[in-house]
Tab-separated table of C-alpha atoms in Angstrom:
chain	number	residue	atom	x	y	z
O	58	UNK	CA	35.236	68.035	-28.792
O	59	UNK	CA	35.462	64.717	-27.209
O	60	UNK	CA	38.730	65.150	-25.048
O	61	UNK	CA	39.431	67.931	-22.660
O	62	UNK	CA	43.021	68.009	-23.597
O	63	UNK	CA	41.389	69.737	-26.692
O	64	UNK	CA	40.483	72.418	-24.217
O	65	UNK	CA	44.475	73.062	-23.249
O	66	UNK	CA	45.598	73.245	-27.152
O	67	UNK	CA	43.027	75.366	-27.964
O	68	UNK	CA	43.861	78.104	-25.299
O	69	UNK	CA	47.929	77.631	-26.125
O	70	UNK	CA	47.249	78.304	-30.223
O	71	UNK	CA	44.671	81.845	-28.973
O	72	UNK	CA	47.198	82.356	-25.711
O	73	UNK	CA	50.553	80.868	-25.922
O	74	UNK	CA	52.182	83.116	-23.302
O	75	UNK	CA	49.563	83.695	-21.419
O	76	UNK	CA	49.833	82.328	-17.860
O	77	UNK	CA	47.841	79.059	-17.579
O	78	UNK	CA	48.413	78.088	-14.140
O	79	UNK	CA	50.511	79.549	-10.583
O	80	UNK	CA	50.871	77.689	-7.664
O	81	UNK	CA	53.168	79.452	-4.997
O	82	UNK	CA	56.717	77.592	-6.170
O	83	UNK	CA	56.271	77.821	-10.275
O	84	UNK	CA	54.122	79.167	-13.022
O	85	UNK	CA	53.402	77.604	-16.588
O	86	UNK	CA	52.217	79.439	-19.694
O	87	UNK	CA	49.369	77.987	-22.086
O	88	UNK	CA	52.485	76.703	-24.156
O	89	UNK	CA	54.587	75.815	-21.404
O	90	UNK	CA	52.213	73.479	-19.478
O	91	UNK	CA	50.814	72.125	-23.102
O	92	UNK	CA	54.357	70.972	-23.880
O	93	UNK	CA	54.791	69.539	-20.933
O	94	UNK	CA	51.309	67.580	-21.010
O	95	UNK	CA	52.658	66.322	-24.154
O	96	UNK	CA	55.578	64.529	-22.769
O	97	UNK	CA	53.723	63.282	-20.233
O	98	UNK	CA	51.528	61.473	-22.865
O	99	UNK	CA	54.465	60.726	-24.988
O	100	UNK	CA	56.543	58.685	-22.532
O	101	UNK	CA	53.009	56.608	-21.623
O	102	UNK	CA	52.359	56.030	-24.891
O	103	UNK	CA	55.979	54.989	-25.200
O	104	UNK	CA	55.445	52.278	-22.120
O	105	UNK	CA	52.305	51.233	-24.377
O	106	UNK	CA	49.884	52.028	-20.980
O	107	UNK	CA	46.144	52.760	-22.666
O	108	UNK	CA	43.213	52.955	-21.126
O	109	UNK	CA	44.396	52.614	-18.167
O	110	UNK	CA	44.153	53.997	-14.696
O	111	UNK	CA	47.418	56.554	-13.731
O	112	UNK	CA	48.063	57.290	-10.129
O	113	UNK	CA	49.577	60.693	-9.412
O	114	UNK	CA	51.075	61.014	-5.852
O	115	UNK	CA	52.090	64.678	-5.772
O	116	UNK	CA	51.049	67.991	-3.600
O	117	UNK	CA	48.752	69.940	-5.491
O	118	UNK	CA	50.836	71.950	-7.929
O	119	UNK	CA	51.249	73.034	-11.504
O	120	UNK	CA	53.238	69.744	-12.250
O	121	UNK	CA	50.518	67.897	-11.032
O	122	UNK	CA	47.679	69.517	-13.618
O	123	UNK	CA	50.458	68.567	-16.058
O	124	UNK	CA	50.552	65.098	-14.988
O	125	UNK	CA	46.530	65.365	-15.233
O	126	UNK	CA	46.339	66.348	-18.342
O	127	UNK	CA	49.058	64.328	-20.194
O	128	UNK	CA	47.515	61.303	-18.715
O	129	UNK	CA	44.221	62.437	-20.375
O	130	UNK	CA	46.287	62.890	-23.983
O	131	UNK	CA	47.751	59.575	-23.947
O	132	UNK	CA	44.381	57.826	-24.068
O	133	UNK	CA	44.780	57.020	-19.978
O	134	UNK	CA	42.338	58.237	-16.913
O	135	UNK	CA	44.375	59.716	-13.393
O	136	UNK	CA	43.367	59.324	-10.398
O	137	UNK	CA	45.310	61.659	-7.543
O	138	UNK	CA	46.665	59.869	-4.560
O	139	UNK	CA	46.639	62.853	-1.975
O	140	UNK	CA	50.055	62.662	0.123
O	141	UNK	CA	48.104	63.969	2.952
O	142	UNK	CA	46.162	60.757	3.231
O	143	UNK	CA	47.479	58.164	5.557
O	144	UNK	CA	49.332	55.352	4.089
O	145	UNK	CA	46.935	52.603	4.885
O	146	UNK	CA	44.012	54.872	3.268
O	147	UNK	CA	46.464	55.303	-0.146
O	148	UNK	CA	47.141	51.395	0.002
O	149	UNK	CA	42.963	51.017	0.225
O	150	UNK	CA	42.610	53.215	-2.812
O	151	UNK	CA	45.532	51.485	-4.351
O	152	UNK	CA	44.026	48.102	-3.778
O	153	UNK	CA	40.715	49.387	-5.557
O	154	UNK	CA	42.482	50.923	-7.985
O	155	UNK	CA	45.290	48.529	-9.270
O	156	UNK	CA	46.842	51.434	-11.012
O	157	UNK	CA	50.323	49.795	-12.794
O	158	UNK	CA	51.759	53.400	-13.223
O	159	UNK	CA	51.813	55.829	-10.369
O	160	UNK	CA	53.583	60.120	-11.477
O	161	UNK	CA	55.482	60.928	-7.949
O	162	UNK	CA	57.411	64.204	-7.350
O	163	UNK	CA	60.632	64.356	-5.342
O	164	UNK	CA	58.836	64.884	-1.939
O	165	UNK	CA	56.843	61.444	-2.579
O	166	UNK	CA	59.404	58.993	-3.878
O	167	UNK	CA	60.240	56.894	-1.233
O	168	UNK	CA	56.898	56.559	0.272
O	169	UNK	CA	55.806	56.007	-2.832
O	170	UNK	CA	58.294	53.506	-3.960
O	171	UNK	CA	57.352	51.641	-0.096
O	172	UNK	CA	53.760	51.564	-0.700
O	173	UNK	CA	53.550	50.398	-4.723
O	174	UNK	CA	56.000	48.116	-5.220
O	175	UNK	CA	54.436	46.350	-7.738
O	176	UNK	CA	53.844	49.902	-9.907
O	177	UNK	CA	56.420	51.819	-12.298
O	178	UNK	CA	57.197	54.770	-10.831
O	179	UNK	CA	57.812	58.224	-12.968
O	180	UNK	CA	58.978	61.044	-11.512
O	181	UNK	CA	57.525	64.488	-12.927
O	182	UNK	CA	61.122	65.552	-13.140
O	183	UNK	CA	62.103	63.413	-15.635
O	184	UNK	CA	58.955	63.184	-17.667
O	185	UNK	CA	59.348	67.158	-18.619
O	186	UNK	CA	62.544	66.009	-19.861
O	187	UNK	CA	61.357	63.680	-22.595
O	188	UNK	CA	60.802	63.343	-26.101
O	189	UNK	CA	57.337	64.219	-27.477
O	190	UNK	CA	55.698	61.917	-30.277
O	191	UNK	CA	53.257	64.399	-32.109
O	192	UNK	CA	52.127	61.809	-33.971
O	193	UNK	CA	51.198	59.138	-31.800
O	194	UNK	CA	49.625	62.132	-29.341
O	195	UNK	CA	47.341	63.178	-32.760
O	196	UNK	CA	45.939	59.167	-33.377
O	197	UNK	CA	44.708	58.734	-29.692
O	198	UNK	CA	42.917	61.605	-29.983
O	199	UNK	CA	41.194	60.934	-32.568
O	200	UNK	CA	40.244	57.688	-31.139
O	201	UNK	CA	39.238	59.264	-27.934
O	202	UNK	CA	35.422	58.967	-27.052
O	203	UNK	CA	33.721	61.714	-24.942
O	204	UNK	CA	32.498	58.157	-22.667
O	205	UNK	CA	35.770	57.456	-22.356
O	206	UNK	CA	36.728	57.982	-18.589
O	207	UNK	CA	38.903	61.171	-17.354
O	208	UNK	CA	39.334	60.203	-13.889
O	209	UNK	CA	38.446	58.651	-10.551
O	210	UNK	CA	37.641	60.491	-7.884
O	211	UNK	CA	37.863	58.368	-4.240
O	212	UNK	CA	35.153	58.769	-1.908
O	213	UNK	CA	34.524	57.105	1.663
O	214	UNK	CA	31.736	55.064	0.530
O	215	UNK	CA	29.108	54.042	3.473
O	216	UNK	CA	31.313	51.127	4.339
O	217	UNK	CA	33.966	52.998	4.881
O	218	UNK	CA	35.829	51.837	2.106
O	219	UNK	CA	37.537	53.712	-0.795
O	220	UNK	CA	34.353	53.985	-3.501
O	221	UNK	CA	36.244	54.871	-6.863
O	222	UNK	CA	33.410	57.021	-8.654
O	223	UNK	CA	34.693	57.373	-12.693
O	224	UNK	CA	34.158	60.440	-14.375
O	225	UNK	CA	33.694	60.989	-18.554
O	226	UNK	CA	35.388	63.560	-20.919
O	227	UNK	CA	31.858	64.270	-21.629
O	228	UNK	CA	30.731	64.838	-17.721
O	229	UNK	CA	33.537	67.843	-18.040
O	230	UNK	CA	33.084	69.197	-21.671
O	231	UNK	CA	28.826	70.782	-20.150
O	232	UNK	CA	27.744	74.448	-20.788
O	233	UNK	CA	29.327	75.492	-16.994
O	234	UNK	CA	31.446	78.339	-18.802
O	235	UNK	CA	28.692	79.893	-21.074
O	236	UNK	CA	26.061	79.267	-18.351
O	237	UNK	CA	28.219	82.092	-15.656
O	238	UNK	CA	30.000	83.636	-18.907
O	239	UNK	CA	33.416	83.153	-18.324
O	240	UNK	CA	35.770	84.716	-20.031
O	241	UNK	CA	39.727	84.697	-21.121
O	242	UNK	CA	40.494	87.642	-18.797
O	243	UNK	CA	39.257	85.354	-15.429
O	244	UNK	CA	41.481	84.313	-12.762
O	245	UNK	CA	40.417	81.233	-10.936
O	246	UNK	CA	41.480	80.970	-7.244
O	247	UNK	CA	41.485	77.620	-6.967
O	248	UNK	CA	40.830	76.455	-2.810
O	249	UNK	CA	39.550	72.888	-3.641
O	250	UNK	CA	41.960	69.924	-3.284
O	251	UNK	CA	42.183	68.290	-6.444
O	252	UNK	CA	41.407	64.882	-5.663
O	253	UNK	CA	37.899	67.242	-4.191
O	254	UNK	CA	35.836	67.084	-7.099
O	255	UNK	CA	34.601	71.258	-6.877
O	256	UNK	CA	38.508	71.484	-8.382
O	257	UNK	CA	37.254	70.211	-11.251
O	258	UNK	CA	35.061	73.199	-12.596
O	259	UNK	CA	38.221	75.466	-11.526
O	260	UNK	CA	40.664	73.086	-13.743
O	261	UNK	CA	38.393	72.743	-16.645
O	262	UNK	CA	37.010	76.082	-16.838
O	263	UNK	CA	39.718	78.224	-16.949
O	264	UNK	CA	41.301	75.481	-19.632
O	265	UNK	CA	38.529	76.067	-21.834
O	266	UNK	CA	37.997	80.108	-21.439
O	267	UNK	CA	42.218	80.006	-22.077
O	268	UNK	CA	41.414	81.969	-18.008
O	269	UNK	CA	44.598	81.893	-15.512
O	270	UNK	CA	44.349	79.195	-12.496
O	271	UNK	CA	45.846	80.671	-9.250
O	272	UNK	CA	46.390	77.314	-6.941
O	273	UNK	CA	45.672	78.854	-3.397
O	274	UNK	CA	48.350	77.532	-0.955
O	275	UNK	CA	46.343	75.121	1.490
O	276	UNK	CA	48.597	76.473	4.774
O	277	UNK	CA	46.885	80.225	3.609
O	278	UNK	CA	43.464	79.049	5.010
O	279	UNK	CA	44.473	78.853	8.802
O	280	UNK	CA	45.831	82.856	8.018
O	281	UNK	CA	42.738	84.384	6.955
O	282	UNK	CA	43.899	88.139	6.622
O	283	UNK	CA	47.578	86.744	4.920
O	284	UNK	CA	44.712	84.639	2.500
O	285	UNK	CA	42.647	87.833	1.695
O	286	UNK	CA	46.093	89.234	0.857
O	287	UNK	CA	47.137	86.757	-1.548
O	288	UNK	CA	43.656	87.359	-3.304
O	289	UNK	CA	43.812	90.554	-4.120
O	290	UNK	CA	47.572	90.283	-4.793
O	291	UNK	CA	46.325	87.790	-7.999
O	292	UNK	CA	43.525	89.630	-8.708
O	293	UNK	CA	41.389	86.461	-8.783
O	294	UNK	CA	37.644	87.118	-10.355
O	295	UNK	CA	36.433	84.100	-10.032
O	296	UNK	CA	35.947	81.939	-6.418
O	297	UNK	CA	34.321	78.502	-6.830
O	298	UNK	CA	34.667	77.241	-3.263
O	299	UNK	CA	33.173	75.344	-0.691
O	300	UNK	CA	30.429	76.998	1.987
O	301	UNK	CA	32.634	76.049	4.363
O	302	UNK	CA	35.938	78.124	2.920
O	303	UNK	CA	33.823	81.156	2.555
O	304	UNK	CA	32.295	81.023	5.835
O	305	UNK	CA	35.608	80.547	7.178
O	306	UNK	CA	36.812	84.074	6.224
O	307	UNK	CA	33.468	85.471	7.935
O	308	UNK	CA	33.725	83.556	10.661
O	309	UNK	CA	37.097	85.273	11.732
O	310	UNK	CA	35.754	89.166	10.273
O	311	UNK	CA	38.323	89.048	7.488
O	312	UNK	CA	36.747	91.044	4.998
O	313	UNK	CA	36.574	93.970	7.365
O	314	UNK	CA	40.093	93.670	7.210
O	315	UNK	CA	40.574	93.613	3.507
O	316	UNK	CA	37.795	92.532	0.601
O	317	UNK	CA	38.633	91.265	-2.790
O	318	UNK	CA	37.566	93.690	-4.786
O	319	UNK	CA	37.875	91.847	-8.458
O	320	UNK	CA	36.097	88.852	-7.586
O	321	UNK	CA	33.036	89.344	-9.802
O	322	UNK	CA	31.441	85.805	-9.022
O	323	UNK	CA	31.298	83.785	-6.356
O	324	UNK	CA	29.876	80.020	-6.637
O	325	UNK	CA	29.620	77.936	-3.792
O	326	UNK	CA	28.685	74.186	-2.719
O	327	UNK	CA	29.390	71.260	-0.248
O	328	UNK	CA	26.791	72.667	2.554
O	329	UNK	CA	23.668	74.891	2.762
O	330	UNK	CA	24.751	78.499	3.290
O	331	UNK	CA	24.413	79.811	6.215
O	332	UNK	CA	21.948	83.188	5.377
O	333	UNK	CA	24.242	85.270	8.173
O	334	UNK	CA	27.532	84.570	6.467
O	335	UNK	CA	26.254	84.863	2.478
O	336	UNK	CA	24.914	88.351	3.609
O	337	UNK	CA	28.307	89.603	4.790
O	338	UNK	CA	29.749	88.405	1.295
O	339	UNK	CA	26.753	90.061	-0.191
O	340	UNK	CA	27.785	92.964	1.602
O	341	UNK	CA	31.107	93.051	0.732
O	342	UNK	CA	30.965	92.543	-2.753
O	343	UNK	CA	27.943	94.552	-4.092
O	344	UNK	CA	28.764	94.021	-7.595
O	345	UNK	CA	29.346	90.443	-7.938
O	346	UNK	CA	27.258	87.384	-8.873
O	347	UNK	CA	26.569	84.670	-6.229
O	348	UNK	CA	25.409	81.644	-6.980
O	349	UNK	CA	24.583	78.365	-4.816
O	350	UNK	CA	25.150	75.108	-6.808
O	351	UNK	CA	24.263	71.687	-5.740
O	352	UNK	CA	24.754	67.738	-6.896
O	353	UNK	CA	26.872	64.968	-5.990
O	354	UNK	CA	30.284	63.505	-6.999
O	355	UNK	CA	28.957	61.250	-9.464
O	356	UNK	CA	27.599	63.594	-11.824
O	357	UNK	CA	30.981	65.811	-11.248
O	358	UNK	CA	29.537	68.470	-8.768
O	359	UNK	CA	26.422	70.059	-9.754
O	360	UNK	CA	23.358	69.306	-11.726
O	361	UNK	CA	21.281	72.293	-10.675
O	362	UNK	CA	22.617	75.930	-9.735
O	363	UNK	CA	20.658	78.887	-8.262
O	364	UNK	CA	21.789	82.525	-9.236
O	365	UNK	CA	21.136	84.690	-5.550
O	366	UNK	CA	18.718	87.395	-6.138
O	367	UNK	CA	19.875	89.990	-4.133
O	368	UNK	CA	15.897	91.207	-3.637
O	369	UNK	CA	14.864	88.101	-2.618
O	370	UNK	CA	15.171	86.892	1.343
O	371	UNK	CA	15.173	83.324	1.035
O	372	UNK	CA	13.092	82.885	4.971
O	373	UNK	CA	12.821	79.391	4.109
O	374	UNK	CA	16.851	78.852	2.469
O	375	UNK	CA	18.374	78.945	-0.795
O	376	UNK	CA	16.859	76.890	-3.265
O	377	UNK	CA	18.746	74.260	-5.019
O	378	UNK	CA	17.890	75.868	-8.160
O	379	UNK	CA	17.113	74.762	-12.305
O	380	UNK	CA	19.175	72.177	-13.956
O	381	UNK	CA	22.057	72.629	-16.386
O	382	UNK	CA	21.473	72.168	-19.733
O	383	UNK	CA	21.512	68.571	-20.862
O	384	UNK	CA	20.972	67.084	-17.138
O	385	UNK	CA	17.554	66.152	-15.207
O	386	UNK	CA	16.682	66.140	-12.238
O	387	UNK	CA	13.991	63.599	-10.671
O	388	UNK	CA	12.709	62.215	-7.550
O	389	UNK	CA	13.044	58.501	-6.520
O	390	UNK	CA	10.399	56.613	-4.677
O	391	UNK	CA	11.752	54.306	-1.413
O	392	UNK	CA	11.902	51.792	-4.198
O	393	UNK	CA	14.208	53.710	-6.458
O	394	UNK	CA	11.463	54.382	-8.610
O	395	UNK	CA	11.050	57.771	-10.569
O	396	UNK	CA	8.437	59.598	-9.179
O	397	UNK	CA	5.982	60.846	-11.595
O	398	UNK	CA	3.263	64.272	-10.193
O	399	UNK	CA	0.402	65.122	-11.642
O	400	UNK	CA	-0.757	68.736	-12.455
O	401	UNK	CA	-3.425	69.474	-9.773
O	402	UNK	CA	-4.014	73.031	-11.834
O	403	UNK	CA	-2.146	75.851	-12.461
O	404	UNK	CA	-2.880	79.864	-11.500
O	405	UNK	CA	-1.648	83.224	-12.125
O	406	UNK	CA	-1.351	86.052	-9.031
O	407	UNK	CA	-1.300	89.847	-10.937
O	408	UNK	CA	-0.347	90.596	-7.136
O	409	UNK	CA	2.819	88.757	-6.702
O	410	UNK	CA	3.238	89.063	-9.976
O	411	UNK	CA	4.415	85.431	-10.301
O	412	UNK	CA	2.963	81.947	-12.090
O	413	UNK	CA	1.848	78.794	-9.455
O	414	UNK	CA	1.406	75.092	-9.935
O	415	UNK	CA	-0.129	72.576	-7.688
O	416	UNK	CA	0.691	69.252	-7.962
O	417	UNK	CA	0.206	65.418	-6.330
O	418	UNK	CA	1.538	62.124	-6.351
O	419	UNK	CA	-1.256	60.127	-8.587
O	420	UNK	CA	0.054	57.052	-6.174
O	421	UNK	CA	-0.444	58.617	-3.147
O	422	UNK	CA	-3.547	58.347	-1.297
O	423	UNK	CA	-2.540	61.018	1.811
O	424	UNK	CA	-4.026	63.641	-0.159
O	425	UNK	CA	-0.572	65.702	0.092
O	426	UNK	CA	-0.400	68.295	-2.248
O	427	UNK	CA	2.649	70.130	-3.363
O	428	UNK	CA	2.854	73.829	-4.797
O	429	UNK	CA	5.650	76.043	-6.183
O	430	UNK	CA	5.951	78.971	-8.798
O	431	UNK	CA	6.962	78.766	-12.404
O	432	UNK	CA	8.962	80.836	-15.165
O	433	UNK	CA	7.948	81.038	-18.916
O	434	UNK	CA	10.494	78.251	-19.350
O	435	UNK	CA	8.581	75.839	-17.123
O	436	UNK	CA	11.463	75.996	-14.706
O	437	UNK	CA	10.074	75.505	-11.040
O	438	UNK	CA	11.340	77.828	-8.047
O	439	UNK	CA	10.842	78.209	-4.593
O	440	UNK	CA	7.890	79.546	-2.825
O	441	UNK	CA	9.331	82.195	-0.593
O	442	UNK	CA	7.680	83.949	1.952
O	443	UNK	CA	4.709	83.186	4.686
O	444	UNK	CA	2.175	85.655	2.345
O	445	UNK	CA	2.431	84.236	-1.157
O	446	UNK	CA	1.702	80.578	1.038
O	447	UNK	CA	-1.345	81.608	2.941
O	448	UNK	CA	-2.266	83.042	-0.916
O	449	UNK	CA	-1.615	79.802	-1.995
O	450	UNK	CA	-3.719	77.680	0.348
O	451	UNK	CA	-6.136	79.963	-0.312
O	452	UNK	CA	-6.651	79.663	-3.959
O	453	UNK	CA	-6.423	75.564	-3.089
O	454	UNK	CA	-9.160	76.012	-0.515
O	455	UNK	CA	-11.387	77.571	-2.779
O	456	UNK	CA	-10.808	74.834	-6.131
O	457	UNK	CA	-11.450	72.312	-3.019
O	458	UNK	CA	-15.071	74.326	-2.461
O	459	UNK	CA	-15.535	73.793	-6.057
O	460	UNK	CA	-14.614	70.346	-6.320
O	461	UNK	CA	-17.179	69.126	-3.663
C-alpha cells in the first residue's frame, strides 16, 4: 500500500454503509465519503494540479476529511488553514506555502477570497457535485510513491515563523493499528484539531480498521459534564488525546459525574502526565488500556509508546517507552552527533525478578555511568523505585572492588 486513500476504498468495499465519519452537523458512510473523495480528486485532476500543495480553509468537519483525502487521490498533498487562526498568521503560512488551490466552505469564502487572491478557490459545495473520472483516479495511484508527501503540518518554528514540516504516505501507513489492536467495531472520538498532528492517528486509524470517527465539537470542551455526555452518547472506545484534554475533565471532577464506560483505550501525548490525574482515569476505567506515547511532529507524533502497568508506580514518571516497529530512537551529542554507549556489564536479580545493564559513554571521561533494566527483546525500561537503585549501585560498587 503506498497511498492512504487505499485505506478509505478498502473499508467502503468490507463496509459500504457503515458510518465512516460524524461531526455534529452531518455524517458520511464508508461509500458516501469515498465518493465524495473521488470528486474531489476528479475535479483537481481535471484543473491538471499534481503534486502540488492544496490549502483547505474549512472548520473541522466531515467535508473537510473529504477534502483531505481527495487531495491525497489526485496525486496532491493538503495542508489545513485553521479559520481560527488570525489572518496575518494564515497569510504567513500562505506565504510559505504558495498553495495555487485553496477548498473553502461557505463560512470561509469571503475571507478566503480577501486573503488569496492570487489562488483558485473551490468550494466543498460544489466539488460533491462533480463528475468523477475513475480512470484518471486509478493511474495516479498507481504512480503514487509511499515518499510521496501527504501533508504539511504548520508549526511556530523558534523564529516565530510558520515552519511547514511535510509528512509521507509512508510516515502514516506504520504498525499503530496492530500495535493497540484496533478493530472495525472502534469508535474514535476525535478531540485533536486537524491541522494538530495527534488527529492524524485518529484519521488514519479508523480509515484503515474501516472504525467510525466521531469529530468531538471543540465548544464541548469548556462543558465538561455536556462533553462526558456526548461520549457515552457515541459510545466512543477509543480516546487518543492530548494530557492536557484528559486532565481537563479531572481537573473539573467530571467523571464523578458520569464515566465513559466503552472507552477501552486511552492514549495520550503533548505533556508528561500528571501521576494525580492518570490515577483518577485509572480509577475510572478499570478495564481499559492506557498508554503514554511520545515524539515530535516531524516523525508524525510518536516514535516510542509506553503501555501503563497498572502494578507499577512510576515514583520517578512515566517512561517514554520502546520504539515502534520500523523507527529508532538515538541520542545526539551537543554536536548532533549519534551517541554511541558501551556495555559496562550486564546482571540478573532472582529478587526483582528483572534483567540490568550498565552502560558509559566510551568518550566521556566523567566516569558517569548509566543503568536501566532489560526484556528478552533487548528493549530497555525504566528503573523504578529507590530499592532496585540502591541494588543497583550496589552490584556496581562491588564490579568496581573487583576492578581495582
Amino acid at each position: 500500500m503506498y497511498n492512504v486513500a487505499e485505506y478509505l476504498e478498502n473499508s467502503a468495499r468490507r463496509y459500504p454503509d457503515k458510518t465512516a465519519v460524524i461531526d455534529e452537523k452531518n455524517s458520511y458512510t464508508y461509500a458516501q465519503l469515498l465518493k465524495i473523495s473521488r470528486q474531489t480528486g476528479s475535479v483537481l485532476i481535471e484543473k491538471k494540479i499534481h503534486a502540488q500543495p492544496v490549502a483547505v480553509m474549512m472548520e473541522k468537519s466531515a467535508d473537510t476529511l473529504a477534502a483531505f483525502l481527495g487531495i491525497a487521490c489526485s496525486g496532491n498533498f493538503y495542508c489545513l488553514l485553521n479559520p481560527q487562526l488570525r489572518s496575518y498568521r494564515l497569510a504567513q503560512i500562505q506565504n510559505v506555502l504558495q498553495a495555487g488551490v485553496v477548498i473553502i466552505d461557505d463560512e470561509n469564502d469571503q475571507r478566503a477570497n480577501d486573503l488569496f487572491p492570487d489562488a483558485l478557490i473551490l468550494k466543498m459545495d460544489e466539488l460533491k457535485k462533480a463528475f468523477i473520472d475513475e480512470e484518471k483516479l486509478i493511474g495516479i495511484q498507481k504512480n503514487t510513491l509511499d515518499s510521496d508527501p501527504l501533508y504539511i503540518n504548520f508549526t511556530s518554528g523558534s523564529t516565530g515563523n510558520p515552519k511547514g514540516v511535510v509528512v509521507s504516505h509512508g510516515s502514516v501507513i506504520d504498525v499503530f493499528c496492530d500495535v493497540f489492536n484496533f478493530k472495525s467495531n472502534e469508535i474514535f472520538g476525535n478531540q485533536a484539531p486537524f491541522d494538530f498532528d495527534v488527529s492524524v492517528k485518529d484519521i488514519y486509524s479508523s480509515l484503515k480498521t474501516g472504525a467510525t470517527l466521531v469529530i468531538i465539537p471543540k465548544h464541548l470542551f469548556s462543558q465538561p459534564s455536556v462533553l462526558l455526555d456526548f461520549l457515552c452518547e457515541h459510545q466512543v472506545t477509543v480516546m487518543i488525546w492530548a494530557v492536557s484534554a484528559l486532565c481537563l475533565l479531572t481537573s473539573f471532577h467530571a467523571l464523578d459525574y458520569k464515566v465513559p464506560h466503552t472507552v477501552t483505550k486511552v492514549l495520550f501525548s503533548g505533556e508528561a502526565m500528571p501521576m494525580k490525574h492518570l490515577h483518577l482515569w485509572m480509577h475510572h476505567l478499570q478495564n481499559a488500556m492506557f498508554v503514554n506515547l511520545y515524539g515530535p511532529t516531524e516523525i508524525t507524533c510518536n516514535c516510542t509508546y509506553h503501555i501503563i502497568d497498572r502494578k507499577n508506580s512510576y515514583e520517578k514518571g512515566l517512561p517514554i517507552g520502546r520504539a515502534f516497529t520500523n523507527e529508532k530512537v538515538f541520542l545526539l551529542d551537543d554536536n548532533g552527533k549519534e551517541v554511541a554507549m558501551e556495555i559496562l556489564f550486564t546482571f540478573a536479580n532472582e529478587e526483582m525478578g528483572k534483567q540490568y545493564v550498565v552502560i558509559v559513554d566510551p568518550n566521556d571521561d566523567s566516569g558517569e555511568v548509566f543503568a536501566s533494566c532489560y526484556d528478552d527483546e533487548g528493549n530497555l525500561l525504566p528503573i523504578e523505585t529507590e530499592s532496585e537503585w540502591e541494588m543497583v549501585e550496589e552490584v556496581l560498587g562491588a564490579f568496581n572492588e573487583e576492578e581495582l
